[in-house]
PDB file of C-alpha atoms in Angstrom:
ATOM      1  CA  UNK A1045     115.982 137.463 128.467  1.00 42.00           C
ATOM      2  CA  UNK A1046     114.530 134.293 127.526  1.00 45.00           C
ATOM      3  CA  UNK A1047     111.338 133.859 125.454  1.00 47.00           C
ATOM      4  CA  UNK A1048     110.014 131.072 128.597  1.00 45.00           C
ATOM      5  CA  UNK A1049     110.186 134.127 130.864  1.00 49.00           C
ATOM      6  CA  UNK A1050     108.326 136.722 129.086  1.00 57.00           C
ATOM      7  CA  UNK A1051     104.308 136.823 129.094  1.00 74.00           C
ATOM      8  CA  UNK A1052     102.665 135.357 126.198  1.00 78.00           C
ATOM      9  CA  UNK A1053      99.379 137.195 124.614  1.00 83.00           C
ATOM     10  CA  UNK A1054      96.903 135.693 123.143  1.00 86.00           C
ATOM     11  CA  UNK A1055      96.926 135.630 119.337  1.00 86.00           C
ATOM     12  CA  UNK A1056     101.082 135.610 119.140  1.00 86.00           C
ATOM     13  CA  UNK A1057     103.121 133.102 116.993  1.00 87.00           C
ATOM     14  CA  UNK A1058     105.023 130.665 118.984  1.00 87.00           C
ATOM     15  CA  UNK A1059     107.208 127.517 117.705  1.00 87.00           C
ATOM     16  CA  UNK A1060     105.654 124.555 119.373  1.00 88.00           C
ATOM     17  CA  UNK A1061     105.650 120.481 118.804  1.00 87.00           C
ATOM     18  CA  UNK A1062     101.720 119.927 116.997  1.00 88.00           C
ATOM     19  CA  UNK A1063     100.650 116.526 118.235  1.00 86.00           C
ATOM     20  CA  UNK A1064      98.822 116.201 114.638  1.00 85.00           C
ATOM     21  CA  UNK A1065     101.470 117.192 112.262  1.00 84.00           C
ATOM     22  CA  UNK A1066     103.989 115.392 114.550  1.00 84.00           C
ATOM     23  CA  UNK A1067     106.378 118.268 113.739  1.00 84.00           C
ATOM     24  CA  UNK A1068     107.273 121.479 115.316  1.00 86.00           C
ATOM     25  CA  UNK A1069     105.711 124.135 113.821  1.00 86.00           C
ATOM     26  CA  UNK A1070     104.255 127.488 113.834  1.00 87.00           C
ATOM     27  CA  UNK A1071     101.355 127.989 116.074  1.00 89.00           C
ATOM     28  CA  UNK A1072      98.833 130.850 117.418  1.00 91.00           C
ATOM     29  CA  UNK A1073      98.232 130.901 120.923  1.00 90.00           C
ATOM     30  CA  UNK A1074      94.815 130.577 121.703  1.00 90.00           C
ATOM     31  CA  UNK A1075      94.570 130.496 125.607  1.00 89.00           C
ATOM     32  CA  UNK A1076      97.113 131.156 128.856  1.00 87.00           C
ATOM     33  CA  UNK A1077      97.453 129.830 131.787  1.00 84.00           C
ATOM     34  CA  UNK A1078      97.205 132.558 134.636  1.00 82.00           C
ATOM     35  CA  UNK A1079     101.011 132.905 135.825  1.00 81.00           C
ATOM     36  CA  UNK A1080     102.148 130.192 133.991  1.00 81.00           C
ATOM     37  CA  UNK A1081     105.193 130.951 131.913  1.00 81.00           C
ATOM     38  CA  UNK A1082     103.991 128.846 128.870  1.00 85.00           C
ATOM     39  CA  UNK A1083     100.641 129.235 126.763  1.00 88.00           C
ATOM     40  CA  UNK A1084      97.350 126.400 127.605  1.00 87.00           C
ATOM     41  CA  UNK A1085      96.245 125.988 123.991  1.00 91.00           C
ATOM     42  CA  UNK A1086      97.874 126.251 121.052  1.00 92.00           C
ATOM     43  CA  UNK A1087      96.666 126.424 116.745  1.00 92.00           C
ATOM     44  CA  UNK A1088      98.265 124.910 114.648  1.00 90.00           C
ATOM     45  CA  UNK A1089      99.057 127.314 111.531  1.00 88.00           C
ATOM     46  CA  UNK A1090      99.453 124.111 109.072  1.00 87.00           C
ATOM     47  CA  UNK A1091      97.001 121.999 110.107  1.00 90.00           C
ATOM     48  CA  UNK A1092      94.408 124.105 111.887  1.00 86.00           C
ATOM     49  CA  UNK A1093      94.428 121.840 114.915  1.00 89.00           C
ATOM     50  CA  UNK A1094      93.778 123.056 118.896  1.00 90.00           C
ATOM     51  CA  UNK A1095      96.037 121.108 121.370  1.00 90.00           C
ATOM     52  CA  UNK A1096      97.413 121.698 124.604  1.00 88.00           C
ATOM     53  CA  UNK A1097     101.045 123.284 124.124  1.00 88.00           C
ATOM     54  CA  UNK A1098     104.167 121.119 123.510  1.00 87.00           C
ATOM     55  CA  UNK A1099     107.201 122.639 123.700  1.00 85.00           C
ATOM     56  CA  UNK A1100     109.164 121.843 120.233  1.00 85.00           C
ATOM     57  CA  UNK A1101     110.910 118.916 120.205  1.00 81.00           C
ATOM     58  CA  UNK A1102     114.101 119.884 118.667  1.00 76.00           C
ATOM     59  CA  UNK A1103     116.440 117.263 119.161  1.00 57.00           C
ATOM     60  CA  UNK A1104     120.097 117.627 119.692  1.00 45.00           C
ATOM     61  CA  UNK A1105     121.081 114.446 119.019  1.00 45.00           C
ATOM     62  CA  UNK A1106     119.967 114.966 115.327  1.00 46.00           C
ATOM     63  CA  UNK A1107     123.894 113.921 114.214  1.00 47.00           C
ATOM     64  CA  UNK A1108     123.926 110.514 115.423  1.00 48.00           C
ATOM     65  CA  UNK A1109     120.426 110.161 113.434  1.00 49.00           C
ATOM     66  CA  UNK A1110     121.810 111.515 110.105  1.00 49.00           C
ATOM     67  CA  UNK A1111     124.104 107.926 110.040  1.00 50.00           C
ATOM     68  CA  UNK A1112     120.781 105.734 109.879  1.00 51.00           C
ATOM     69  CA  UNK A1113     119.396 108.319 107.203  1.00 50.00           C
ATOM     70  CA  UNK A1114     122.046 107.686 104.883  1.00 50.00           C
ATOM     71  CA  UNK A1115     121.778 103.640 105.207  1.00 51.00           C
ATOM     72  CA  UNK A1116     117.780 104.950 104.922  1.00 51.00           C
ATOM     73  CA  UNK A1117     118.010 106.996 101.642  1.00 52.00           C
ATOM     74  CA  UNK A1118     120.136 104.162 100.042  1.00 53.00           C
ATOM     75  CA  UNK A1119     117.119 102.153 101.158  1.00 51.00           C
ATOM     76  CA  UNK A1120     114.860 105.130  99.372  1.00 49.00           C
ATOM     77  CA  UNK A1121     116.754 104.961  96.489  1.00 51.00           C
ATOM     78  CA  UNK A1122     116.364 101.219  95.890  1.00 52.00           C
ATOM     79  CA  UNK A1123     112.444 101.573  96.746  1.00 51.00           C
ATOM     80  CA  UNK A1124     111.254 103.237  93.069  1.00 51.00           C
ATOM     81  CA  UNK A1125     112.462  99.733  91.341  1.00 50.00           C
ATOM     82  CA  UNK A1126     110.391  97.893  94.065  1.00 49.00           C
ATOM     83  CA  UNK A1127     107.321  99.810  93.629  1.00 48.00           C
ATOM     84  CA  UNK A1128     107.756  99.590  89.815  1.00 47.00           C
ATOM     85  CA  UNK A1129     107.264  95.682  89.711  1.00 48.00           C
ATOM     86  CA  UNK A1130     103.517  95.891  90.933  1.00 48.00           C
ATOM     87  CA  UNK A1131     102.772  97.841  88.779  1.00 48.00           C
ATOM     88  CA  UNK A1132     104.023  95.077  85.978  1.00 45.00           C
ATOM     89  CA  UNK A1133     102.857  92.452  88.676  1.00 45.00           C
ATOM     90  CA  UNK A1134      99.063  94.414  88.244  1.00 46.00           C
ATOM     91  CA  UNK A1135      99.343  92.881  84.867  1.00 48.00           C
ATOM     92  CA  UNK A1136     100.923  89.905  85.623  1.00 46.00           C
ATOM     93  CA  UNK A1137      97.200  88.555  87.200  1.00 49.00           C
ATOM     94  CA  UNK A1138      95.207  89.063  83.931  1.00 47.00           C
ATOM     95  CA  UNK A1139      98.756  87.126  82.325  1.00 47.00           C
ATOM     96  CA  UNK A1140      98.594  84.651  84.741  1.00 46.00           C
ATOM     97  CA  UNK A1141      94.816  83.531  84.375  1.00 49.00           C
ATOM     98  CA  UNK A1142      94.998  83.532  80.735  1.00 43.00           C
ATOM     99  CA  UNK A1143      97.290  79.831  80.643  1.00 45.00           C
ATOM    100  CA  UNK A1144      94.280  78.451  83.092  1.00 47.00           C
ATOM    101  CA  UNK A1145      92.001  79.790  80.581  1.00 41.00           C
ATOM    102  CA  UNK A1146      94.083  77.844  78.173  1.00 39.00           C
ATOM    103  CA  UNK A1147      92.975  74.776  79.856  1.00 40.00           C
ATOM    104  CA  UNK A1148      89.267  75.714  78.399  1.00 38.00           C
ATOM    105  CA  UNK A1149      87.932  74.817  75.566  1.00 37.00           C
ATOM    106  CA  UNK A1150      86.866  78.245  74.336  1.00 39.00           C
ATOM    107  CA  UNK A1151      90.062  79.876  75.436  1.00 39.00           C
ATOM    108  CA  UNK A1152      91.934  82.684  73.659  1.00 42.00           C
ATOM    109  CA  UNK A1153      95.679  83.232  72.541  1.00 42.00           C
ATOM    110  CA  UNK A1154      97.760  83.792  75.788  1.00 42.00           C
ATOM    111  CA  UNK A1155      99.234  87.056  73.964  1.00 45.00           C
ATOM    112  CA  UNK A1156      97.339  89.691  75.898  1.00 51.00           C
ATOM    113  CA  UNK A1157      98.799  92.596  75.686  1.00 70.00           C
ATOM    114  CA  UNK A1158      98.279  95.987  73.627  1.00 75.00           C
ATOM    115  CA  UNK A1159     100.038  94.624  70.694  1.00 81.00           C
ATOM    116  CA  UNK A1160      97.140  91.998  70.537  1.00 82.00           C
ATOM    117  CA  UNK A1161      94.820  94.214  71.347  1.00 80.00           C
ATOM    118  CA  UNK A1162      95.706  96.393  68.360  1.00 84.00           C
ATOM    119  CA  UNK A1163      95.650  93.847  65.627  1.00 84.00           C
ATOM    120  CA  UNK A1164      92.267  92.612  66.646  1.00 82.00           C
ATOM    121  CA  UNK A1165      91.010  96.229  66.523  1.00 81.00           C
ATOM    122  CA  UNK A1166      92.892  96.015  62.953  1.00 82.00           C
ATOM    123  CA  UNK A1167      91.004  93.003  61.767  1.00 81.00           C
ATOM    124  CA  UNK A1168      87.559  94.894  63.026  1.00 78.00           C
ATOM    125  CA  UNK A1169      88.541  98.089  60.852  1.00 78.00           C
ATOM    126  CA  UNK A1170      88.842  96.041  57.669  1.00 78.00           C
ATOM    127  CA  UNK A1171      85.703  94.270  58.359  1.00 74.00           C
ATOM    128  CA  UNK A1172      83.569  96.934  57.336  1.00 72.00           C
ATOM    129  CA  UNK A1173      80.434  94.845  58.085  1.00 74.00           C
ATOM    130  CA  UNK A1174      81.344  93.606  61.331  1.00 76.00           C
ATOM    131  CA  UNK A1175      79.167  95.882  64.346  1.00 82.00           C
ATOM    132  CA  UNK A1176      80.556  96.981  67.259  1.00 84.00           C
ATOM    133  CA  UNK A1177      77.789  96.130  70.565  1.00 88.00           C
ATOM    134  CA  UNK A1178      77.806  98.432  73.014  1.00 91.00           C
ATOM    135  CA  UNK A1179      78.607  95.961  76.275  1.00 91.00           C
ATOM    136  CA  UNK A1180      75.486  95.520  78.596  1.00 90.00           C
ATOM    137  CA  UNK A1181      75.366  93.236  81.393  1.00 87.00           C
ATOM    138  CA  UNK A1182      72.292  91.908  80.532  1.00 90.00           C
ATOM    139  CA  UNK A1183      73.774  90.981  76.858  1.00 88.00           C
ATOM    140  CA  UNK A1184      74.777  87.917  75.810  1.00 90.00           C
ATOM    141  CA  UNK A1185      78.568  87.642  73.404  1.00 89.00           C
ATOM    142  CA  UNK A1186      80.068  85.101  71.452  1.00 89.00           C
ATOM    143  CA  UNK A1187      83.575  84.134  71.355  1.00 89.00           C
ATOM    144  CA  UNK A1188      85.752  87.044  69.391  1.00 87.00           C
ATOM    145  CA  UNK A1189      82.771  89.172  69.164  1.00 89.00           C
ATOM    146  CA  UNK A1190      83.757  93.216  69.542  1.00 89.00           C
ATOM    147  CA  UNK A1191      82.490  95.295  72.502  1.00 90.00           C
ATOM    148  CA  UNK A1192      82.118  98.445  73.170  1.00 91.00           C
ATOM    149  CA  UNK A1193      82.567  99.680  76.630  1.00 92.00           C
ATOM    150  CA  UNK A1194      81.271 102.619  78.177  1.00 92.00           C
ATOM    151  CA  UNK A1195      84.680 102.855  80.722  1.00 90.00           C
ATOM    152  CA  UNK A1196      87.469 100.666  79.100  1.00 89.00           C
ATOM    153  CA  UNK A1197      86.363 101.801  75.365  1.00 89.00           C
ATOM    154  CA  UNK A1198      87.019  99.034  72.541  1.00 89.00           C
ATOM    155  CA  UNK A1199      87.621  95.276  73.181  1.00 89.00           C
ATOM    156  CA  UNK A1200      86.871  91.984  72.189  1.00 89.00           C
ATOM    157  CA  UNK A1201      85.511  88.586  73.635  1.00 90.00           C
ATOM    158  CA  UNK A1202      88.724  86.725  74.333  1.00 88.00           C
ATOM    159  CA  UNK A1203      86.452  83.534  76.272  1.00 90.00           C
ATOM    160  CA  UNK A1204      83.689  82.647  77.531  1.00 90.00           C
ATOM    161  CA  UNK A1205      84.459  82.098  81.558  1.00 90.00           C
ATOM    162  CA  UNK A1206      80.747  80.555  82.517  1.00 89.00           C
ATOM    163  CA  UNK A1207      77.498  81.068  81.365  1.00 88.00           C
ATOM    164  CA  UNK A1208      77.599  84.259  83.383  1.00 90.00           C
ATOM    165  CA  UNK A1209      81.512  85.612  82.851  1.00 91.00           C
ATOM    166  CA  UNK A1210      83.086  86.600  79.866  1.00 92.00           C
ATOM    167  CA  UNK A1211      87.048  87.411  79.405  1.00 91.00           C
ATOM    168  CA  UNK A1212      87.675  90.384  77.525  1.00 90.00           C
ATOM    169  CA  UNK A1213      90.602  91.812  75.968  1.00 88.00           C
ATOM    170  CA  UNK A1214      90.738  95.862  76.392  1.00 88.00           C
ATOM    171  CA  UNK A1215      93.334  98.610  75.393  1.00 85.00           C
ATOM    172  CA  UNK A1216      94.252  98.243  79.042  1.00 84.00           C
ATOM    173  CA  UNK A1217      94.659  94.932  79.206  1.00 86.00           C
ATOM    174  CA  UNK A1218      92.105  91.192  80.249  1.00 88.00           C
ATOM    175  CA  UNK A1219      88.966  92.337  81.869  1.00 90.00           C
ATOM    176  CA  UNK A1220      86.357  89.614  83.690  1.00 92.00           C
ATOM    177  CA  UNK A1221      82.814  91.308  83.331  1.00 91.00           C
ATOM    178  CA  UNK A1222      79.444  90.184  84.004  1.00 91.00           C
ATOM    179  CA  UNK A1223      77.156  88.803  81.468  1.00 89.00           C
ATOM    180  CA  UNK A1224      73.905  87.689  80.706  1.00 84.00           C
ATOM    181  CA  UNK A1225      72.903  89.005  84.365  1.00 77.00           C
ATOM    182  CA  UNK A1226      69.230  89.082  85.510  1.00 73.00           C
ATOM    183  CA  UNK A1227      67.394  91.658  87.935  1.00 61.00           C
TER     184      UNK A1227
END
């Protein structure tokens, strides 16, 4: 006898399509429709969501679909090297201001990266009398001063942007932070 035919209760599993989940999946009944063959409402048991019941959606046709998904998961497996250049591209901004920095008269070696980053550190650790400022806002820096920085730790002033912006040279890489700022 089929399962369309028979009475539903009230609190029973049933498959059905969830209209938040867009899947079919496993949900509770939660209200009937007097004589109706089918349950009113529906829970989902993934997501937790109330809907009107859908029957489940299981398509058929889901052959002629798996030729697109292979042409899709050679797609898939060429996305990882796309999303990796970004990530180099996220650095690629700080690289690409420094040569207009270059154009300034203050400006810094173009060589921003950790290996720069480390030598400078190295030149700090052999200056023994050299201090390391905690970076404030509010402060003031000079040109290949040290800074200490509560969130991107140790750096130093690579240039001076403006009277207001100063370019400095983290662990992580060219940060633009505020200086000298009033209020």
């Amino acid at each position: 006898m089929s399962r369309l035919l028979m009475a539903f209760k009230v609190g029973e599993d049933i498959d059905a399509w969830c209209t938040k989940c867009r899947t079919d999946t496993l949900h509770v009944v939660v209200a009937l429709k007097p004589g109706a063959p089918t349950p009113k409402r529906v829970e989902c048991k993934e997501c937790h969501g109330q809907h009107m019941y859908h029957a489940p959606k299981i398509n058929p046709v889901k052959p002629a679909a798996a030729a697109p998904a292979v042409h899709n998961r050679t797609a898939a497996a060429r996305t990882p090297p796309k999303l990796a250049p970004p990530r180099a591209a996220a650095k690629a901004p700080g690289a690409a201001k420094a040569p207009r920095a270059a154009k300034s008269s203050t400006a810094a070696p173009t060589s921003l990266g950790a290996r720069e980053w480390v030598r400078r550190m190295d030149e700090f650790a052999l200056d023994h009398d050299r201090i390391i400022r905690a970076y404030s806002m509010r402060e003031t820096f000079a040109l290949g001063e040290p800074i200490d920085h509560p969130k991107f730790g140790k750096g130093v002033v690579l240039e001076i942007l403006d009277a207001k912006k100063v370019a400095i040279l983290f662990e992580d890489g060219r940060k633009v932070l505020a200086m000298a700022a009033t209020g």
